[in-house]
CSV table of C-alpha atoms (C1' of nucleotides) in Angstrom, one decimal:
chain,number,residue,atom,x,y,z
A,27,MET,CA,-17.0,-43.5,-21.8
A,28,THR,CA,-14.2,-44.9,-19.6
A,29,GLY,CA,-16.0,-48.0,-18.7
A,30,ALA,CA,-19.2,-49.7,-17.7
A,31,GLY,CA,-19.2,-49.9,-13.9
A,32,GLU,CA,-18.4,-46.2,-13.4
A,33,HIS,CA,-20.3,-44.7,-10.5
A,34,GLY,CA,-19.1,-41.2,-11.2
A,35,THR,CA,-16.3,-41.1,-8.7
A,36,ARG,CA,-14.1,-39.1,-11.1
A,37,GLU,CA,-16.9,-36.5,-11.4
A,38,ARG,CA,-17.3,-36.3,-7.6
A,39,ILE,CA,-13.6,-35.7,-7.3
A,40,LEU,CA,-13.8,-32.9,-9.8
A,41,ALA,CA,-16.7,-31.3,-8.1
A,42,VAL,CA,-15.0,-31.4,-4.6
A,43,ALA,CA,-11.7,-30.3,-6.0
A,44,GLU,CA,-13.4,-27.3,-7.6
A,45,THR,CA,-14.6,-26.1,-4.2
A,46,PHE,CA,-11.2,-26.5,-2.5
A,47,LEU,CA,-9.3,-25.0,-5.4
A,48,GLY,CA,-11.6,-22.0,-5.3
A,49,ASP,CA,-11.4,-21.4,-1.6
A,50,PHE,CA,-7.7,-22.1,-1.0
A,51,GLY,CA,-6.0,-21.9,-4.4
A,52,TYR,CA,-3.8,-24.6,-6.0
A,53,HIS,CA,-1.1,-24.4,-3.5
A,54,GLY,CA,-3.3,-24.2,-0.5
A,55,THR,CA,-5.4,-27.2,-1.6
A,56,ARG,CA,-4.4,-30.5,0.0
A,57,LEU,CA,-5.2,-33.7,-1.7
A,58,HIS,CA,-6.0,-35.5,1.5
A,59,GLN,CA,-8.8,-32.9,2.1
A,60,ILE,CA,-10.3,-33.7,-1.3
A,61,ALA,CA,-10.0,-37.4,-0.7
A,62,GLN,CA,-11.7,-37.1,2.7
A,63,GLN,CA,-14.6,-35.0,1.4
A,64,VAL,CA,-15.1,-37.5,-1.5
A,65,GLY,CA,-14.9,-40.4,0.9
A,66,ILE,CA,-11.8,-42.3,-0.5
A,67,GLN,CA,-8.2,-42.5,0.4
A,68,LYS,CA,-5.7,-40.0,-0.8
A,69,ALA,CA,-3.8,-42.6,-2.8
A,70,SER,CA,-6.9,-43.5,-4.8
A,71,LEU,CA,-7.0,-40.0,-6.4
A,72,PHE,CA,-4.0,-41.0,-8.4
A,73,HIS,CA,-6.0,-43.7,-10.1
A,74,TYR,CA,-8.1,-41.0,-11.7
A,75,PHE,CA,-5.5,-38.3,-12.2
A,76,ALA,CA,-1.8,-38.6,-12.8
A,77,SER,CA,-0.9,-35.7,-10.5
A,78,LYS,CA,-2.4,-32.7,-8.6
A,79,ALA,CA,-1.6,-30.5,-11.6
A,80,ASP,CA,-3.5,-33.0,-13.8
A,81,LEU,CA,-6.4,-32.7,-11.6
A,82,TYR,CA,-6.2,-29.0,-11.6
A,83,HIS,CA,-6.1,-28.8,-15.4
A,84,ALA,CA,-9.1,-31.2,-15.6
A,85,VAL,CA,-11.1,-28.8,-13.4
A,86,ILE,CA,-10.1,-25.8,-15.5
A,87,GLU,CA,-10.9,-27.5,-18.8
A,88,GLU,CA,-14.4,-28.5,-17.6
A,89,GLY,CA,-15.1,-25.0,-16.3
A,90,PHE,CA,-13.9,-23.3,-19.5
A,91,GLY,CA,-15.8,-25.7,-21.7
A,92,GLU,CA,-19.1,-24.9,-20.1
A,93,THR,CA,-18.5,-21.2,-20.0
A,94,GLU,CA,-17.7,-21.2,-23.7
A,95,GLN,CA,-20.7,-23.2,-24.5
A,96,THR,CA,-23.0,-20.8,-22.6
A,97,VAL,CA,-21.6,-17.6,-24.2
A,98,ARG,CA,-21.7,-19.1,-27.7
A,99,ARG,CA,-25.3,-20.2,-27.4
A,100,VAL,CA,-26.5,-16.7,-26.3
A,101,LEU,CA,-24.3,-15.0,-28.9
A,102,GLU,CA,-25.7,-17.1,-31.7
A,103,ALA,CA,-29.3,-16.5,-30.9
A,104,PRO,CA,-31.3,-14.5,-33.4
A,105,THR,CA,-32.2,-11.6,-31.2
A,106,ALA,CA,-31.9,-7.8,-31.4
A,107,PRO,CA,-28.6,-6.4,-30.4
A,108,LEU,CA,-29.7,-4.8,-27.1
A,109,VAL,CA,-31.7,-7.8,-26.1
A,110,LYS,CA,-28.8,-10.1,-26.8
A,111,ALA,CA,-26.5,-7.8,-24.8
A,112,CYS,CA,-28.8,-8.0,-21.8
A,113,ALA,CA,-29.4,-11.8,-22.2
A,114,LEU,CA,-25.6,-12.1,-22.3
A,115,VAL,CA,-25.2,-10.4,-19.0
A,116,GLU,CA,-28.0,-12.4,-17.4
A,117,ALA,CA,-26.6,-15.6,-18.6
A,118,TYR,CA,-23.3,-14.7,-17.2
A,119,VAL,CA,-24.6,-13.7,-13.9
A,120,ASP,CA,-26.5,-16.9,-13.5
A,121,MET,CA,-23.4,-18.8,-14.5
A,122,VAL,CA,-21.2,-17.1,-12.0
A,123,ALA,CA,-23.8,-17.3,-9.3
A,124,ALA,CA,-24.1,-21.1,-9.9
A,125,HIS,CA,-20.3,-21.6,-9.9
A,126,PRO,CA,-18.6,-19.2,-7.6
A,127,ALA,CA,-15.8,-21.6,-6.9
A,128,ARG,CA,-15.0,-22.0,-10.5
A,129,THR,CA,-14.9,-18.2,-10.9
A,130,LYS,CA,-12.4,-17.9,-8.1
A,131,ILE,CA,-10.2,-20.5,-9.8
A,132,PHE,CA,-10.3,-18.6,-13.0
A,133,LEU,CA,-9.4,-15.3,-11.3
A,134,ARG,CA,-6.6,-17.0,-9.3
A,135,GLN,CA,-5.3,-18.5,-12.5
A,136,SER,CA,-5.2,-15.0,-14.0
A,137,PHE,CA,-3.2,-13.7,-11.1
A,138,GLY,CA,-0.4,-16.0,-11.9
A,139,ASP,CA,-1.0,-19.1,-9.8
A,140,ALA,CA,-1.3,-22.4,-11.4
A,141,PRO,CA,1.3,-25.1,-12.0
A,142,ALA,CA,2.4,-23.7,-15.3
A,143,GLY,CA,1.4,-25.1,-18.7
A,144,PHE,CA,-2.2,-24.4,-19.5
A,145,GLU,CA,-2.4,-23.0,-23.0
A,146,ARG,CA,-6.1,-22.3,-23.0
A,147,ALA,CA,-5.2,-18.7,-22.7
A,148,LEU,CA,-5.5,-18.4,-26.5
A,149,ASP,CA,-9.0,-19.9,-26.5
A,150,LEU,CA,-10.0,-17.4,-23.8
A,151,GLN,CA,-8.8,-14.5,-26.0
A,152,ARG,CA,-10.9,-15.8,-28.8
A,153,LEU,CA,-14.0,-16.0,-26.7
A,154,LEU,CA,-13.4,-12.5,-25.5
A,155,SER,CA,-12.9,-11.4,-29.0
A,156,LEU,CA,-16.2,-12.8,-29.9
A,157,VAL,CA,-18.1,-10.8,-27.3
A,158,VAL,CA,-16.1,-7.6,-27.9
A,159,GLY,CA,-16.8,-8.1,-31.6
A,160,PHE,CA,-20.5,-8.3,-31.1
A,161,ILE,CA,-20.4,-5.0,-29.2
A,162,ALA,CA,-18.4,-3.3,-31.8
A,163,ASP,CA,-20.6,-4.5,-34.6
A,164,GLY,CA,-23.6,-3.2,-32.8
A,165,GLN,CA,-21.9,0.1,-32.5
A,166,ALA,CA,-21.0,0.2,-36.2
A,167,ALA,CA,-24.7,-0.5,-36.9
A,168,ARG,CA,-25.7,2.4,-34.6
A,169,ALA,CA,-27.5,0.1,-32.4
A,170,PHE,CA,-25.1,0.9,-29.4
A,171,ALA,CA,-23.6,4.0,-28.1
A,172,PRO,CA,-19.9,4.6,-28.7
A,173,VAL,CA,-18.5,3.3,-25.5
A,174,ASP,CA,-15.0,1.5,-25.3
A,175,PRO,CA,-16.2,-2.0,-26.2
A,176,LEU,CA,-13.2,-3.9,-24.7
A,177,ALA,CA,-13.3,-1.9,-21.5
A,178,LEU,CA,-17.1,-2.4,-21.2
A,179,VAL,CA,-16.9,-6.2,-21.6
A,180,LEU,CA,-14.1,-6.5,-19.2
A,181,SER,CA,-16.0,-4.3,-16.8
A,182,ILE,CA,-19.0,-6.6,-16.7
A,183,ILE,CA,-16.8,-9.7,-16.3
A,184,GLY,CA,-14.9,-8.1,-13.5
A,185,MET,CA,-17.8,-6.6,-11.6
A,186,VAL,CA,-20.0,-9.7,-11.7
A,187,ALA,CA,-17.1,-11.9,-10.7
A,188,PHE,CA,-16.3,-9.6,-7.9
A,189,PHE,CA,-19.9,-9.7,-6.6
A,190,PHE,CA,-19.9,-13.4,-6.2
A,191,THR,CA,-16.4,-14.1,-5.0
A,192,SER,CA,-15.1,-11.1,-3.0
A,193,ALA,CA,-18.1,-9.1,-2.0
A,194,PRO,CA,-19.7,-11.8,0.2
A,195,VAL,CA,-16.7,-11.4,2.5
A,196,VAL,CA,-16.9,-7.6,2.8
A,197,VAL,CA,-20.7,-7.6,2.8
A,198,PRO,CA,-22.0,-10.8,4.6
A,199,GLY,CA,-25.0,-12.1,2.8
A,200,PHE,CA,-24.6,-10.0,-0.3
A,201,ALA,CA,-24.5,-12.7,-2.9
A,202,GLU,CA,-26.2,-15.5,-1.0
A,203,PRO,CA,-27.0,-18.4,-3.5
A,204,GLY,CA,-30.6,-18.8,-2.9
A,205,SER,CA,-31.6,-15.2,-1.8
A,206,ALA,CA,-32.9,-12.5,-3.8
A,207,SER,CA,-29.4,-11.0,-4.1
A,208,VAL,CA,-28.9,-12.8,-7.4
A,209,ALA,CA,-31.9,-10.9,-8.9
A,210,ARG,CA,-30.6,-7.7,-7.4
A,211,ILE,CA,-27.2,-8.2,-8.9
A,212,LYS,CA,-28.6,-9.2,-12.3
A,213,GLN,CA,-30.8,-6.1,-12.3
A,214,HIS,CA,-27.8,-3.9,-11.5
A,215,ALA,CA,-25.5,-5.4,-14.1
A,216,VAL,CA,-28.2,-5.1,-16.8
A,217,THR,CA,-28.8,-1.5,-15.7
A,218,VAL,CA,-25.2,-0.7,-16.1
A,219,VAL,CA,-24.9,-2.2,-19.6
A,220,GLN,CA,-28.0,-0.5,-20.7
A,221,ARG,CA,-26.9,2.9,-19.6
A,222,CYS,CA,-23.6,2.4,-21.2
A,223,LEU,CA,-25.0,1.2,-24.5
A,224,THR,CA,-28.1,3.3,-25.0
A,225,ASP,CA,-26.9,6.8,-24.2
A,226,GLY,CA,-29.0,8.0,-27.1
A,227,GLU,CA,-26.9,11.1,-27.7
A,228,PRO,CA,-23.1,10.5,-28.4
A,229,PRO,CA,-21.5,12.4,-25.4
A,230,LYS,CA,-18.8,14.2,-27.3
A,231,LEU,CA,-18.8,16.8,-24.6
A,232,ALA,CA,-17.1,14.3,-22.3
A,233,ALA,CA,-13.9,15.4,-23.9
A,234,ALA,CA,-14.0,18.7,-22.3
A,235,GLU,CA,-13.7,17.4,-18.8
A,236,ALA,CA,-10.9,15.1,-19.7
A,237,ALA,CA,-8.5,18.0,-19.0
A,238,ALA,CA,-8.6,17.0,-15.3
B,20,MET,CA,12.1,3.0,16.5
B,21,THR,CA,14.2,-0.1,16.3
B,22,GLY,CA,17.5,1.5,16.2
B,23,ALA,CA,19.8,4.1,14.5
B,24,GLY,CA,21.6,2.1,11.8
B,25,GLU,CA,18.6,0.8,10.0
B,26,HIS,CA,19.1,0.6,6.3
B,27,GLY,CA,15.4,-0.3,5.7
B,28,THR,CA,15.9,-4.0,5.2
B,29,ARG,CA,12.4,-4.6,6.7
B,30,GLU,CA,10.9,-2.3,4.2
B,31,ARG,CA,12.7,-4.1,1.3
B,32,ILE,CA,11.4,-7.4,2.7
B,33,LEU,CA,7.9,-6.0,2.8
B,34,ALA,CA,8.1,-4.8,-0.8
B,35,VAL,CA,9.5,-8.0,-2.2
B,36,ALA,CA,7.0,-10.1,-0.2
B,37,GLU,CA,4.1,-8.1,-1.7
B,38,THR,CA,5.0,-8.9,-5.3
B,39,PHE,CA,5.4,-12.6,-4.5
B,40,LEU,CA,2.3,-12.9,-2.3
B,41,GLY,CA,0.4,-11.2,-5.2
B,42,ASP,CA,1.7,-13.4,-7.9
B,43,PHE,CA,1.6,-16.8,-6.1
B,44,GLY,CA,-0.6,-16.3,-3.0
B,45,TYR,CA,0.2,-17.0,0.6
B,46,HIS,CA,0.6,-20.8,0.2
B,47,GLY,CA,2.4,-20.4,-3.1
B,48,THR,CA,5.0,-18.0,-1.9
B,49,ARG,CA,8.3,-19.5,-0.7
B,50,LEU,CA,10.3,-17.7,1.9
B,51,HIS,CA,13.6,-18.6,0.2
B,52,GLN,CA,12.4,-16.8,-2.9
B,53,ILE,CA,11.8,-13.6,-0.9
B,54,ALA,CA,15.1,-13.9,0.8
B,55,GLN,CA,16.9,-14.4,-2.4
B,56,GLN,CA,15.3,-11.5,-4.1
B,57,VAL,CA,16.1,-9.2,-1.1
B,58,GLY,CA,19.7,-10.6,-1.1
B,59,ILE,CA,19.7,-12.2,2.4
B,60,GLN,CA,19.5,-15.7,3.8
B,61,LYS,CA,16.1,-17.2,4.5
B,62,ALA,CA,16.8,-17.5,8.2
B,63,SER,CA,17.5,-13.8,8.4
B,64,LEU,CA,13.8,-13.1,7.7
B,65,PHE,CA,12.8,-14.4,11.1
B,66,HIS,CA,14.8,-11.6,12.7
B,67,TYR,CA,12.3,-9.2,11.3
B,68,PHE,CA,9.1,-11.3,11.3
B,69,ALA,CA,8.2,-14.0,13.7
B,70,SER,CA,6.7,-16.1,11.1
B,71,LYS,CA,5.5,-16.3,7.5
B,72,ALA,CA,2.0,-15.4,8.7
B,73,ASP,CA,3.4,-12.5,10.6
B,74,LEU,CA,5.1,-11.2,7.4
B,75,TYR,CA,1.8,-11.7,5.5
B,76,HIS,CA,-0.1,-9.7,8.0
B,77,ALA,CA,2.4,-6.8,8.0
B,78,VAL,CA,2.0,-6.6,4.2
B,79,ILE,CA,-1.8,-6.5,4.6
B,80,GLU,CA,-1.7,-3.9,7.3
B,81,GLU,CA,0.5,-1.7,5.3
B,82,GLY,CA,-1.6,-1.9,2.2
B,83,PHE,CA,-4.8,-1.4,4.0
B,84,GLY,CA,-3.6,1.7,5.9
B,85,GLU,CA,-2.5,3.4,2.7
B,86,THR,CA,-5.8,2.5,1.0
B,87,GLU,CA,-7.8,3.8,3.9
B,88,GLN,CA,-5.9,7.1,4.0
B,89,THR,CA,-6.4,7.7,0.3
B,90,VAL,CA,-10.1,7.1,0.4
B,91,ARG,CA,-10.7,9.2,3.5
B,92,ARG,CA,-8.6,12.1,2.1
B,93,VAL,CA,-10.7,12.3,-1.1
B,94,LEU,CA,-13.9,11.8,0.8
B,95,GLU,CA,-13.3,14.6,3.2
B,96,ALA,CA,-12.5,17.2,0.5
B,97,PRO,CA,-15.0,20.0,0.3
B,98,THR,CA,-16.2,19.4,-3.3
B,99,ALA,CA,-19.5,18.9,-5.0
B,100,PRO,CA,-21.0,15.4,-4.9
B,101,LEU,CA,-20.5,14.4,-8.5
B,102,VAL,CA,-17.0,15.9,-8.6
B,103,LYS,CA,-16.1,14.0,-5.5
B,104,ALA,CA,-17.5,10.7,-6.9
B,105,CYS,CA,-15.3,11.1,-10.0
B,106,ALA,CA,-12.3,12.1,-7.9
B,107,LEU,CA,-12.8,9.0,-5.8
B,108,VAL,CA,-12.8,6.8,-8.9
B,109,GLU,CA,-9.7,8.4,-10.3
B,110,ALA,CA,-7.8,8.2,-7.0
B,111,TYR,CA,-8.8,4.5,-6.8
B,112,VAL,CA,-7.7,3.8,-10.3
B,113,ASP,CA,-4.4,5.4,-9.6
B,114,MET,CA,-3.9,3.5,-6.4
B,115,VAL,CA,-4.7,0.1,-8.1
B,116,ALA,CA,-2.4,1.0,-11.0
B,117,ALA,CA,0.4,1.8,-8.7
B,118,HIS,CA,0.0,-1.4,-6.6
B,119,PRO,CA,-1.4,-4.3,-8.7
B,120,ALA,CA,0.3,-6.9,-6.4
B,121,ARG,CA,-1.4,-5.4,-3.4
B,122,THR,CA,-4.7,-5.5,-5.2
B,123,LYS,CA,-4.1,-9.3,-5.9
B,124,ILE,CA,-3.4,-10.0,-2.3
B,125,PHE,CA,-6.6,-8.2,-1.2
B,126,LEU,CA,-8.7,-10.3,-3.7
B,127,ARG,CA,-7.0,-13.5,-2.7
B,128,GLN,CA,-7.6,-12.7,0.9
B,129,SER,CA,-11.3,-12.3,0.2
B,130,PHE,CA,-11.4,-15.6,-1.7
B,131,GLY,CA,-10.6,-17.4,1.5
B,132,ASP,CA,-6.8,-17.7,1.4
B,133,ALA,CA,-4.8,-16.3,4.3
B,134,PRO,CA,-3.4,-18.0,7.4
B,135,ALA,CA,-6.6,-17.3,9.5
B,136,GLY,CA,-6.8,-14.6,12.0
B,137,PHE,CA,-6.9,-11.0,10.4
B,138,GLU,CA,-9.6,-9.1,12.0
B,139,ARG,CA,-9.3,-6.1,9.7
B,140,ALA,CA,-12.5,-7.2,8.0
B,141,LEU,CA,-14.5,-4.9,10.3
B,142,ASP,CA,-12.4,-1.9,9.3
B,143,LEU,CA,-13.0,-2.8,5.7
B,144,GLN,CA,-16.6,-2.8,6.2
B,145,ARG,CA,-16.5,0.6,7.9
B,146,LEU,CA,-14.5,2.1,5.0
B,147,LEU,CA,-17.0,0.6,2.5
B,148,SER,CA,-19.9,1.9,4.5
B,149,LEU,CA,-18.3,5.4,4.3
B,150,VAL,CA,-18.3,5.4,0.5
B,151,VAL,CA,-21.7,3.8,0.2
B,152,GLY,CA,-23.0,6.4,2.7
B,153,PHE,CA,-21.6,9.2,0.6
B,154,ILE,CA,-23.4,7.9,-2.5
B,155,ALA,CA,-26.7,7.4,-0.5
B,156,ASP,CA,-26.5,10.9,0.9
B,157,GLY,CA,-26.0,12.3,-2.5
B,158,GLN,CA,-29.1,10.5,-3.7
B,159,ALA,CA,-31.1,11.8,-0.7
B,160,ALA,CA,-30.0,15.3,-1.7
B,161,ARG,CA,-31.1,14.7,-5.3
B,162,ALA,CA,-27.6,15.0,-6.6
B,163,PHE,CA,-27.4,11.5,-7.8
B,164,ALA,CA,-29.7,9.3,-9.7
B,165,PRO,CA,-31.4,6.4,-7.7
B,166,VAL,CA,-29.1,3.6,-8.5
B,167,ASP,CA,-28.3,0.8,-6.0
B,168,PRO,CA,-25.5,2.5,-4.0
B,169,LEU,CA,-23.9,-0.6,-2.6
B,170,ALA,CA,-24.0,-2.4,-5.9
B,171,LEU,CA,-22.5,0.6,-7.7
B,172,VAL,CA,-19.6,1.0,-5.3
B,173,LEU,CA,-18.8,-2.7,-5.4
B,174,SER,CA,-19.0,-2.6,-9.2
B,175,ILE,CA,-16.4,0.1,-9.4
B,176,ILE,CA,-14.1,-1.7,-7.0
B,177,GLY,CA,-14.5,-5.0,-8.7
B,178,MET,CA,-14.1,-3.7,-12.3
B,179,VAL,CA,-11.0,-1.6,-11.7
B,180,ALA,CA,-9.3,-4.3,-9.7
B,181,PHE,CA,-10.1,-6.8,-12.6
B,182,PHE,CA,-8.6,-4.4,-15.1
B,183,PHE,CA,-5.2,-4.3,-13.3
B,184,THR,CA,-5.0,-7.9,-12.1
B,185,SER,CA,-6.8,-10.3,-14.5
B,186,ALA,CA,-7.3,-8.4,-17.7
B,187,PRO,CA,-3.6,-8.1,-18.6
B,188,VAL,CA,-3.4,-11.9,-18.9
B,189,VAL,CA,-6.4,-12.1,-21.2
B,190,VAL,CA,-5.5,-9.0,-23.1
B,191,PRO,CA,-1.7,-8.6,-23.1
B,192,GLY,CA,-0.6,-5.0,-22.6
B,193,PHE,CA,-4.0,-3.9,-21.6
B,194,ALA,CA,-3.1,-2.3,-18.2
B,195,GLU,CA,0.6,-1.7,-18.8
B,196,PRO,CA,2.0,0.4,-16.0
B,197,GLY,CA,3.4,3.3,-18.0
B,198,SER,CA,1.3,3.2,-21.1
B,199,ALA,CA,-1.8,5.1,-22.0
B,200,SER,CA,-4.0,2.3,-20.7
B,201,VAL,CA,-4.2,3.8,-17.2
B,202,ALA,CA,-5.8,6.9,-18.7
B,203,ARG,CA,-8.1,4.8,-20.9
B,204,ILE,CA,-9.3,2.8,-17.9
B,205,LYS,CA,-9.7,5.9,-15.8
B,206,GLN,CA,-11.7,7.5,-18.4
B,207,HIS,CA,-13.9,4.4,-18.8
B,208,ALA,CA,-14.5,4.1,-15.0
B,209,VAL,CA,-15.5,7.7,-14.6
B,210,THR,CA,-17.8,7.4,-17.6
B,211,VAL,CA,-19.6,4.4,-16.1
B,212,VAL,CA,-20.0,6.2,-12.7
B,213,GLN,CA,-21.3,9.3,-14.4
B,214,ARG,CA,-23.8,7.5,-16.4
B,215,CYS,CA,-25.0,5.6,-13.4
B,216,LEU,CA,-25.2,8.6,-11.2
B,217,THR,CA,-26.6,11.2,-13.6
B,218,ASP,CA,-29.3,9.1,-15.2
B,219,GLY,CA,-28.5,10.4,-18.7
B,220,GLU,CA,-28.6,13.9,-17.6
B,221,PRO,CA,-25.6,15.9,-18.9
B,222,PRO,CA,-23.4,16.5,-15.9
B,223,LYS,CA,-23.3,20.1,-14.7
B,224,LEU,CA,-19.8,20.0,-13.2
B,225,ALA,CA,-17.6,20.8,-16.1
B,226,ALA,CA,-16.2,23.9,-14.8
B,227,ALA,CA,-15.6,23.1,-11.2
B,228,GLU,CA,-13.0,20.3,-11.4
B,229,ALA,CA,-10.6,22.0,-13.8
B,230,ALA,CA,-9.6,24.3,-10.9
B,231,ALA,CA,-8.4,21.3,-8.9
C,28,DG,C1',-10.5,-49.8,-8.1
C,29,DT,C1',-9.4,-49.2,-3.4
C,30,DC,C1',-6.7,-50.0,0.3
C,31,DT,C1',-2.1,-49.7,3.8
C,32,DA,C1',2.3,-48.6,4.0
C,33,DT,C1',6.3,-46.0,2.5
C,34,DA,C1',9.6,-43.2,-0.2
C,35,DT,C1',11.1,-38.7,-1.2
C,36,DA,C1',11.4,-33.8,-1.1
C,37,DG,C1',10.7,-29.4,0.2
C,38,DG,C1',9.6,-25.7,3.3
C,39,DG,C1',8.9,-23.4,7.7
C,40,DA,C1',11.3,-22.6,11.7
C,41,DT,C1',15.2,-23.0,15.3
C,42,DA,C1',20.1,-23.1,17.4
C,43,DG,C1',24.0,-21.0,17.9
C,44,DA,C1',28.5,-19.1,16.0
C,45,DC,C1',30.2,-14.7,14.5
D,17,DG,C1',22.0,-8.5,12.4
D,18,DT,C1',23.5,-12.0,9.4
D,19,DC,C1',25.2,-16.3,8.7
D,20,DT,C1',25.5,-22.0,8.4
D,21,DA,C1',23.6,-26.0,9.7
D,22,DT,C1',19.8,-28.7,11.0
D,23,DC,C1',15.4,-30.2,12.9
D,24,DC,C1',10.7,-31.5,12.0
D,25,DC,C1',6.7,-31.8,9.8
D,26,DT,C1',3.8,-32.2,6.0
D,27,DA,C1',2.5,-33.1,1.2
D,28,DT,C1',3.0,-35.3,-3.2
D,29,DA,C1',3.6,-39.4,-5.1
D,30,DT,C1',4.8,-44.6,-5.4
D,31,DA,C1',4.6,-49.7,-4.4
D,32,DG,C1',2.2,-53.4,-4.0
D,33,DA,C1',-1.4,-56.3,-1.5
D,34,DC,C1',-6.3,-57.3,-1.8
DNA sequence: GTCTATATAGGGATAGAC
DNA sequence: GTCTATCCCTATATAGAC
């Protein structure tokens, strides 16, 4: 798009930047490290991106775009509610497992990092609403048990993200990329969703113990 | 220990530093901001802490100590397995809700931030093993359903942390400190654990916990 | 489009008076 | 124990040749 003789240097910069931004955060990432890893000089970065913040935003945009695409694709498939819910979880696990650095960046962004600006928060809310709406619709149609929809969706997002970003530090080798851990995690996440959505009998008795 | 006329400046520094380290991370936190918030000069910080890294470690140590204490206290209580599991979740939710900044710091630390050093990772593993062991023991005694113990514990840790650190950004006012959101989140987390540990069976604990 | 300088600023840390 | 003043280093960003 930008020209004819493009080797993809810009893309390589984005990829390298993603790993560093994930591991060290925006303020902890040094441009000279990125340049060194890519194999160019630090000053050359400014030919592709106006500033460090600009590079950061580009990484965020790319990541968010792919995430949104994946979620929408699964959501629009013509499958049964519970099947779609499980497919959503599996696709999300695959995505996070494939891009742990990106996930770290998203989490850091939500913590308050970032060089200001960044108005994609609204898009994020719309995407979340889409998923929550899907759950709520399923409950209205009696396909799902009456669990707090928003809390459930946030639970899955948070737990899966935690598996691939924080857990490996506490439990070495837990979410290793190629190992069987991915299958294990996927299995667990699906199990949790199923148990939360298919209770069968509405547990109204749960109110009794809320006294504690 | 240090003297008689101590007003607690050190403690105030630690408290202020915790909020900044949580919101901006280690590299994003500026010492002059901390000093300004405390009401002293930047250079005065070095009277209490040898370096920025030293201050960071002090914050981490304090946070980890309180966390460990809380978990052990609940774990050593003489209560039934399922009651104890729920109590553990509730105590954890209260703790994270009371210290969101500390939670952010822990998460950032696990991402790879931090000024190196910090060998408390081993203690963290032991604490985690304690909780996982409690679940596994309960399963061996047929008190819990056969769910992946490690995955379950990590799930709760990740989901609750996400609720109070990331979710508020995506869903404004979700985990507001004083609001009813804390009760809502606690209810949800307990529900998830119950459904994962009781395999659909109605919990037979309703009476026991009211006494507490 | 990539390079070699270099400008500019900001932040951690120290020295030493009070 | 707190201050003012300052050192020193590093990191972003720019200028301009090739």
